[in-house]
mmCIF file of C-alpha atoms in Angstrom:
data_model
loop_
_atom_site.group_PDB
_atom_site.id
_atom_site.type_symbol
_atom_site.label_atom_id
_atom_site.label_comp_id
_atom_site.label_asym_id
_atom_site.label_seq_id
_atom_site.Cartn_x
_atom_site.Cartn_y
_atom_site.Cartn_z
ATOM 1 C CA UNK A 1 0.000 0.000 0.000
ATOM 2 C CA UNK A 2 1.308 3.421 -0.944
ATOM 3 C CA UNK A 3 2.121 5.717 1.963
ATOM 4 C CA UNK A 4 0.745 9.164 2.678
ATOM 5 C CA UNK A 5 2.449 12.463 3.220
ATOM 6 C CA UNK A 6 3.622 13.359 6.724
ATOM 7 C CA UNK A 7 2.775 16.956 7.492
ATOM 8 C CA UNK A 8 5.796 18.983 8.641
ATOM 9 C CA UNK A 9 5.780 19.974 12.300
ATOM 10 C CA UNK A 10 6.038 23.545 11.047
ATOM 11 C CA UNK A 11 2.964 23.230 8.810
ATOM 12 C CA UNK A 12 0.709 26.250 9.169
ATOM 13 C CA UNK A 13 -2.568 26.015 11.030
ATOM 14 C CA UNK A 14 -4.374 26.658 7.756
ATOM 15 C CA UNK A 15 -2.529 23.807 6.041
ATOM 16 C CA UNK A 16 -3.338 21.430 8.880
ATOM 17 C CA UNK A 17 -6.988 22.442 8.810
ATOM 18 C CA UNK A 18 -7.190 21.972 5.033
ATOM 19 C CA UNK A 19 -5.782 18.454 5.254
ATOM 20 C CA UNK A 20 -8.028 17.574 8.177
ATOM 21 C CA UNK A 21 -11.218 18.874 6.520
ATOM 22 C CA UNK A 22 -10.413 16.939 3.351
ATOM 23 C CA UNK A 23 -9.902 13.704 5.284
ATOM 24 C CA UNK A 24 -12.810 14.201 7.702
ATOM 25 C CA UNK A 25 -15.360 14.967 4.987
ATOM 26 C CA UNK A 26 -14.551 11.723 3.183
ATOM 27 C CA UNK A 27 -14.538 9.599 6.321
ATOM 28 C CA UNK A 28 -17.955 10.966 7.295
ATOM 29 C CA UNK A 29 -19.576 10.352 3.919
ATOM 30 C CA UNK A 30 -18.180 6.985 2.853
ATOM 31 C CA UNK A 31 -20.328 4.010 3.915
ATOM 32 C CA UNK A 32 -17.217 1.888 4.509
ATOM 33 C CA UNK A 33 -15.708 4.321 7.038
ATOM 34 C CA UNK A 34 -18.573 5.206 9.374
ATOM 35 C CA UNK A 35 -16.816 3.332 12.186
ATOM 36 C CA UNK A 36 -14.023 5.925 12.077
ATOM 37 C CA UNK A 37 -16.240 9.022 12.293
ATOM 38 C CA UNK A 38 -16.106 9.221 16.094
ATOM 39 C CA UNK A 39 -12.303 9.242 16.037
ATOM 40 C CA UNK A 40 -12.272 12.047 13.491
ATOM 41 C CA UNK A 41 -14.942 14.033 15.326
ATOM 42 C CA UNK A 42 -12.989 13.758 18.574
ATOM 43 C CA UNK A 43 -9.940 15.396 16.987
ATOM 44 C CA UNK A 44 -11.772 18.287 15.330
ATOM 45 C CA UNK A 45 -12.060 20.456 18.488
ATOM 46 C CA UNK A 46 -8.267 20.540 18.696
ATOM 47 C CA UNK A 47 -8.081 21.922 15.166
ATOM 48 C CA UNK A 48 -10.648 24.573 16.005
ATOM 49 C CA UNK A 49 -8.971 25.416 19.331
ATOM 50 C CA UNK A 50 -5.603 25.907 17.622
ATOM 51 C CA UNK A 51 -7.190 28.161 15.004
ATOM 52 C CA UNK A 52 -8.840 30.240 17.735
ATOM 53 C CA UNK A 53 -5.619 30.425 19.761
ATOM 54 C CA UNK A 54 -3.592 31.604 16.788
ATOM 55 C CA UNK A 55 -6.269 34.124 15.851
ATOM 56 C CA UNK A 56 -6.147 35.567 19.374
ATOM 57 C CA UNK A 57 -2.350 35.684 19.332
ATOM 58 C CA UNK A 58 -2.369 37.463 15.980
ATOM 59 C CA UNK A 59 -4.928 39.949 17.290
ATOM 60 C CA UNK A 60 -2.799 40.576 20.382
ATOM 61 C CA UNK A 61 0.295 41.154 18.258
ATOM 62 C CA UNK A 62 -1.599 43.514 15.945
ATOM 63 C CA UNK A 63 -2.931 45.435 18.942
ATOM 64 C CA UNK A 64 0.560 45.721 20.427
ATOM 65 C CA UNK A 65 1.953 46.862 17.079
ATOM 66 C CA UNK A 66 -0.689 49.597 16.976
ATOM 67 C CA UNK A 67 0.311 50.700 20.482
ATOM 68 C CA UNK A 68 3.936 50.891 19.333
ATOM 69 C CA UNK A 69 3.022 53.048 16.346
ATOM 70 C CA UNK A 70 0.931 55.450 18.426
ATOM 71 C CA UNK A 71 3.608 55.690 21.126
ATOM 72 C CA UNK A 72 6.246 56.351 18.478
ATOM 73 C CA UNK A 73 4.052 59.066 16.942
ATOM 74 C CA UNK A 74 3.729 60.771 20.333
ATOM 75 C CA UNK A 75 7.495 60.700 20.874
ATOM 76 C CA UNK A 76 8.025 62.117 17.382
ATOM 77 C CA UNK A 77 5.606 64.900 18.280
ATOM 78 C CA UNK A 78 7.716 65.705 21.349
ATOM 79 C CA UNK A 79 10.878 65.761 19.225
ATOM 80 C CA UNK A 80 9.308 68.355 16.918
ATOM 81 C CA UNK A 81 7.942 70.374 19.838
ATOM 82 C CA UNK A 82 11.234 70.496 21.715
ATOM 83 C CA UNK A 83 13.244 71.233 18.584
ATOM 84 C CA UNK A 84 10.929 74.132 17.756
ATOM 85 C CA UNK A 85 11.374 75.660 21.219
ATOM 86 C CA UNK A 86 14.950 74.895 22.227
ATOM 87 C CA UNK A 87 17.683 77.402 21.435
ATOM 88 C CA UNK A 88 19.798 75.907 18.680
ATOM 89 C CA UNK A 89 23.427 75.515 19.662
ATOM 90 C CA UNK A 90 22.655 75.770 23.371
ATOM 91 C CA UNK A 91 23.958 73.309 25.930
ATOM 92 C CA UNK A 92 20.410 72.010 26.363
ATOM 93 C CA UNK A 93 20.049 71.388 22.623
ATOM 94 C CA UNK A 94 23.393 69.598 22.626
ATOM 95 C CA UNK A 95 22.327 67.560 25.649
ATOM 96 C CA UNK A 96 19.054 66.502 24.007
ATOM 97 C CA UNK A 97 19.992 66.048 20.354
ATOM 98 C CA UNK A 98 23.773 65.852 20.241
ATOM 99 C CA UNK A 99 24.682 65.879 16.557
ATOM 100 C CA UNK A 100 21.449 64.186 15.460
ATOM 101 C CA UNK A 101 18.916 65.998 13.338
ATOM 102 C CA UNK A 102 15.284 65.621 14.474
ATOM 103 C CA UNK A 103 14.544 63.499 11.406
ATOM 104 C CA UNK A 104 17.373 61.130 12.335
ATOM 105 C CA UNK A 105 16.200 60.825 15.914
ATOM 106 C CA UNK A 106 12.640 60.093 14.783
ATOM 107 C CA UNK A 107 13.625 57.535 12.154
ATOM 108 C CA UNK A 108 13.580 54.352 14.266
ATOM 109 C CA UNK A 109 10.279 53.084 15.610
ATOM 110 C CA UNK A 110 10.928 53.443 19.337
ATOM 111 C CA UNK A 111 14.221 51.538 19.722
ATOM 112 C CA UNK A 112 17.140 53.952 19.947
ATOM 113 C CA UNK A 113 14.858 56.980 19.948
ATOM 114 C CA UNK A 114 13.090 55.703 23.056
ATOM 115 C CA UNK A 115 16.394 55.030 24.829
ATOM 116 C CA UNK A 116 17.534 58.604 24.215
ATOM 117 C CA UNK A 117 14.238 60.268 25.077
ATOM 118 C CA UNK A 118 13.962 58.415 28.388
ATOM 119 C CA UNK A 119 16.729 60.762 29.578
ATOM 120 C CA UNK A 120 15.033 63.944 28.351
ATOM 121 C CA UNK A 121 12.701 64.753 31.278
ATOM 122 C CA UNK A 122 15.489 65.363 33.791
ATOM 123 C CA UNK A 123 17.135 67.752 31.325
ATOM 124 C CA UNK A 124 13.926 69.528 30.314
ATOM 125 C CA UNK A 125 12.903 70.134 33.909
ATOM 126 C CA UNK A 126 16.021 72.307 34.278
ATOM 127 C CA UNK A 127 15.269 74.333 31.139
ATOM 128 C CA UNK A 128 14.995 78.112 31.385
ATOM 129 C CA UNK A 129 11.967 78.242 29.096
ATOM 130 C CA UNK A 130 8.719 77.408 30.873
ATOM 131 C CA UNK A 131 7.332 75.795 27.720
ATOM 132 C CA UNK A 132 10.162 73.251 27.766
ATOM 133 C CA UNK A 133 10.053 72.782 31.525
ATOM 134 C CA UNK A 134 6.310 72.116 31.330
ATOM 135 C CA UNK A 135 6.887 69.541 28.590
ATOM 136 C CA UNK A 136 9.132 67.389 30.812
ATOM 137 C CA UNK A 137 6.260 65.373 32.368
ATOM 138 C CA UNK A 138 4.712 64.958 28.920
ATOM 139 C CA UNK A 139 7.901 63.380 27.583
ATOM 140 C CA UNK A 140 8.196 61.236 30.712
ATOM 141 C CA UNK A 141 4.664 59.898 30.246
ATOM 142 C CA UNK A 142 5.196 59.307 26.542
ATOM 143 C CA UNK A 143 8.503 57.529 27.111
ATOM 144 C CA UNK A 144 6.873 55.303 29.717
ATOM 145 C CA UNK A 145 4.028 54.508 27.308
ATOM 146 C CA UNK A 146 6.581 53.731 24.612
ATOM 147 C CA UNK A 147 8.495 51.374 26.884
ATOM 148 C CA UNK A 148 5.290 49.570 27.844
ATOM 149 C CA UNK A 149 4.193 49.302 24.206
ATOM 150 C CA UNK A 150 7.586 47.963 23.138
ATOM 151 C CA UNK A 151 7.510 45.334 25.887
ATOM 152 C CA UNK A 152 3.931 44.383 25.003
ATOM 153 C CA UNK A 153 4.880 43.958 21.336
ATOM 154 C CA UNK A 154 7.943 41.892 22.221
ATOM 155 C CA UNK A 155 5.884 39.632 24.483
ATOM 156 C CA UNK A 156 3.051 39.236 21.959
ATOM 157 C CA UNK A 157 5.451 38.359 19.156
ATOM 158 C CA UNK A 158 7.284 35.832 21.325
ATOM 159 C CA UNK A 159 4.030 34.130 22.297
ATOM 160 C CA UNK A 160 3.093 33.798 18.627
ATOM 161 C CA UNK A 161 6.535 32.416 17.791
ATOM 162 C CA UNK A 162 6.292 29.920 20.652
ATOM 163 C CA UNK A 163 2.835 28.817 19.478
ATOM 164 C CA UNK A 164 4.227 28.093 16.031
ATOM 165 C CA UNK A 165 7.598 26.588 16.920
ATOM 166 C CA UNK A 166 7.379 24.773 20.255
ATOM 167 C CA UNK A 167 3.796 25.083 21.429
ATOM 168 C CA UNK A 168 0.276 24.205 20.382
ATOM 169 C CA UNK A 169 0.790 24.088 16.627
ATOM 170 C CA UNK A 170 3.766 21.737 16.741
ATOM 171 C CA UNK A 171 1.996 19.355 19.127
ATOM 172 C CA UNK A 172 -1.141 19.535 16.995
ATOM 173 C CA UNK A 173 0.773 18.633 13.832
ATOM 174 C CA UNK A 174 2.476 15.740 15.605
ATOM 175 C CA UNK A 175 -0.829 14.325 16.836
ATOM 176 C CA UNK A 176 -2.513 15.051 13.508
ATOM 177 C CA UNK A 177 0.144 12.980 11.760
ATOM 178 C CA UNK A 178 -0.473 10.215 14.281
ATOM 179 C CA UNK A 179 -4.186 10.274 13.507
ATOM 180 C CA UNK A 180 -3.563 10.285 9.760
ATOM 181 C CA UNK A 181 -1.169 7.347 10.009
ATOM 182 C CA UNK A 182 -3.580 5.377 12.189
ATOM 183 C CA UNK A 183 -6.527 6.022 9.881
ATOM 184 C CA UNK A 184 -4.471 5.190 6.830
ATOM 185 C CA UNK A 185 -3.696 1.789 8.304
ATOM 186 C CA UNK A 186 -7.357 1.132 9.106
ATOM 187 C CA UNK A 187 -8.463 2.315 5.688
ATOM 188 C CA UNK A 188 -5.937 -0.033 4.143
ATOM 189 C CA UNK A 189 -7.540 -2.926 5.986
ATOM 190 C CA UNK A 190 -10.978 -1.866 4.714
ATOM 191 C CA UNK A 191 -9.594 -1.554 1.194
ATOM 192 C CA UNK A 192 -8.166 -5.067 1.359
ATOM 193 C CA UNK A 193 -11.266 -6.600 2.977
ATOM 194 C CA UNK A 194 -13.678 -5.126 0.432
ATOM 195 C CA UNK A 195 -11.317 -5.316 -2.560
ATOM 196 C CA UNK A 196 -11.775 -1.594 -3.204
ATOM 197 C CA UNK A 197 -8.807 -1.238 -5.494
ATOM 198 C CA UNK A 198 -5.373 0.301 -5.235
ATOM 199 C CA UNK A 199 -5.235 3.878 -4.021
ATOM 200 C CA UNK A 200 -8.617 3.809 -2.279
ATOM 201 C CA UNK A 201 -7.138 4.354 1.196
ATOM 202 C CA UNK A 202 -4.874 7.135 -0.066
ATOM 203 C CA UNK A 203 -7.833 8.931 -1.666
ATOM 204 C CA UNK A 204 -8.949 10.011 1.808
ATOM 205 C CA UNK A 205 -5.863 12.191 2.155
ATOM 206 C CA UNK A 206 -5.104 15.370 0.273
ATOM 207 C CA UNK A 207 -2.291 14.761 -2.155
ATOM 208 C CA UNK A 208 -0.409 17.945 -2.915
ATOM 209 C CA UNK A 209 1.085 18.047 -6.360
ATOM 210 C CA UNK A 210 3.168 20.817 -7.785
ATOM 211 C CA UNK A 211 4.165 21.158 -11.399
ATOM 212 C CA UNK A 212 7.891 21.231 -11.988
ATOM 213 C CA UNK A 213 9.118 24.663 -12.937
ATOM 214 C CA UNK A 214 10.763 25.199 -16.279
ATOM 215 C CA UNK A 215 14.290 26.603 -16.482
ATOM 216 C CA UNK A 216 13.088 30.107 -17.470
ATOM 217 C CA UNK A 217 10.600 30.044 -14.607
ATOM 218 C CA UNK A 218 13.316 29.020 -12.172
ATOM 219 C CA UNK A 219 15.609 31.765 -13.491
ATOM 220 C CA UNK A 220 12.825 34.302 -13.060
ATOM 221 C CA UNK A 221 12.174 33.200 -9.483
ATOM 222 C CA UNK A 222 15.888 33.238 -8.677
ATOM 223 C CA UNK A 223 16.218 36.718 -10.158
ATOM 224 C CA UNK A 224 13.296 38.026 -8.130
ATOM 225 C CA UNK A 225 14.609 36.410 -4.956
ATOM 226 C CA UNK A 226 18.094 37.814 -5.575
ATOM 227 C CA UNK A 227 16.726 41.315 -6.110
ATOM 228 C CA UNK A 228 14.688 41.064 -2.931
ATOM 229 C CA UNK A 229 17.718 39.786 -1.016
ATOM 230 C CA UNK A 230 19.832 42.686 -2.292
ATOM 231 C CA UNK A 231 17.162 45.180 -1.256
ATOM 232 C CA UNK A 232 16.831 43.620 2.185
ATOM 233 C CA UNK A 233 20.614 43.554 2.603
ATOM 234 C CA UNK A 234 20.851 47.264 1.814
ATOM 235 C CA UNK A 235 17.982 47.976 4.183
ATOM 236 C CA UNK A 236 19.720 46.007 6.919
ATOM 237 C CA UNK A 237 23.013 47.813 6.357
ATOM 238 C CA UNK A 238 21.229 51.153 6.631
ATOM 239 C CA UNK A 239 19.540 50.088 9.865
ATOM 240 C CA UNK A 240 22.832 48.826 11.313
ATOM 241 C CA UNK A 241 24.480 52.163 10.538
ATOM 242 C CA UNK A 242 21.528 54.032 12.003
ATOM 243 C CA UNK A 243 21.523 51.973 15.200
ATOM 244 C CA UNK A 244 25.280 52.453 15.551
ATOM 245 C CA UNK A 245 24.825 56.197 15.208
ATOM 246 C CA UNK A 246 22.056 56.203 17.801
ATOM 247 C CA UNK A 247 24.125 54.045 20.147
ATOM 248 C CA UNK A 248 27.000 56.510 19.869
ATOM 249 C CA UNK A 249 24.590 59.352 20.522
ATOM 250 C CA UNK A 250 23.226 57.581 23.603
ATOM 251 C CA UNK A 251 26.754 57.130 24.914
ATOM 252 C CA UNK A 252 27.508 60.808 24.320
ATOM 253 C CA UNK A 253 24.263 61.828 26.014
ATOM 254 C CA UNK A 254 25.097 59.708 29.059
ATOM 255 C CA UNK A 255 28.591 61.197 29.170
ATOM 256 C CA UNK A 256 27.226 64.742 28.939
ATOM 257 C CA UNK A 257 24.715 63.960 31.666
ATOM 258 C CA UNK A 258 27.425 62.641 33.995
ATOM 259 C CA UNK A 259 29.628 65.645 33.199
ATOM 260 C CA UNK A 260 26.768 68.017 34.026
ATOM 261 C CA UNK A 261 26.159 66.242 37.336
ATOM 262 C CA UNK A 262 29.887 66.330 38.126
ATOM 263 C CA UNK A 263 30.068 70.052 37.355
ATOM 264 C CA UNK A 264 27.042 70.674 39.569
ATOM 265 C CA UNK A 265 28.565 68.670 42.406
ATOM 266 C CA UNK A 266 31.900 70.448 42.059
ATOM 267 C CA UNK A 267 30.154 73.821 42.082
ATOM 268 C CA UNK A 268 28.175 72.789 45.148
ATOM 269 C CA UNK A 269 31.372 71.616 46.804
ATOM 270 C CA UNK A 270 33.065 74.931 46.027
ATOM 271 C CA UNK A 271 30.076 76.873 47.356
ATOM 272 C CA UNK A 272 30.068 74.819 50.554
ATOM 273 C CA UNK A 273 33.808 75.325 50.951
ATOM 274 C CA UNK A 274 33.363 79.074 50.557
ATOM 275 C CA UNK A 275 30.547 79.077 53.093
ATOM 276 C CA UNK A 276 32.675 77.023 55.468
ATOM 277 C CA UNK A 277 35.586 79.432 55.107
ATOM 278 C CA UNK A 278 33.314 82.405 55.730
ATOM 279 C CA UNK A 279 31.839 80.816 58.843
ATOM 280 C CA UNK A 280 35.286 79.913 60.155
ATOM 281 C CA UNK A 281 36.426 83.489 59.595
ATOM 282 C CA UNK A 282 33.412 84.832 61.444
ATOM 283 C CA UNK A 283 34.037 82.449 64.320
ATOM 284 C CA UNK A 284 37.694 83.460 64.429
ATOM 285 C CA UNK A 285 36.743 87.142 64.551
ATOM 286 C CA UNK A 286 34.283 86.405 67.332
ATOM 287 C CA UNK A 287 36.939 84.600 69.359
ATOM 288 C CA UNK A 288 39.391 87.474 68.854
ATOM 289 C CA UNK A 289 36.818 90.025 70.011
ATOM 290 C CA UNK A 290 36.054 87.980 73.120
ATOM 291 C CA UNK A 291 39.725 87.740 74.101
ATOM 292 C CA UNK A 292 40.268 91.442 73.640
#
């Protein structure tokens, strides 16, 4: 008896459902296979549950992606607002933007932009302009929302990946293959007992057939794939350069922040030393007056 195809463990939920529906419909309608209907019916809820689970995971990922886009838009709005109100060339502008143009800072979706703008509120709160000082809590809230959205998106994507690679879908495909193999064996026995002819048992399973591509068709596909690979490679190189630039900017921003804190501490130390010297002088004068 000819064998049947084993579905890959990575087969999509849609592919698994298509194969199951094909098999189940034939088992349910053939008079020789009514004894197997209960077994097929018992497995169907798992197919439907996996479809529902994946649909919910996809919806969660889409929702998280929307949150990321809205959070990124709000941060971009703050970039434009601050740039419009900060004095160009000032220490504050250098602290916030470094050598990045606003368009460069806004280019990534969250990512490096979020890392940089998380440090903005503590700088804005010290701004001389009230409009910038008042915007500090706005940036803080938007940065927090961005961080939460990024984490939500990361978590949602990971859950979907787990579902497809190590979770429900993989286990479903494994058990589905077990069911298919078991039914194929039973159908083979029915085929032999009733002399139903070669291929009868296999007819209950969807046989995927693909026409072989011609050489020109293969060349066309290879050309398209190569062009897409080149485009993706260039896009990746641009993103790598952009992330490197943002990473350098983050490092510079952190260095400037530490330098500003050090300067403030040194100034405070000098002021305290001056106050101490003045107090000591006053005490010394008081002692001298008492002795005289």
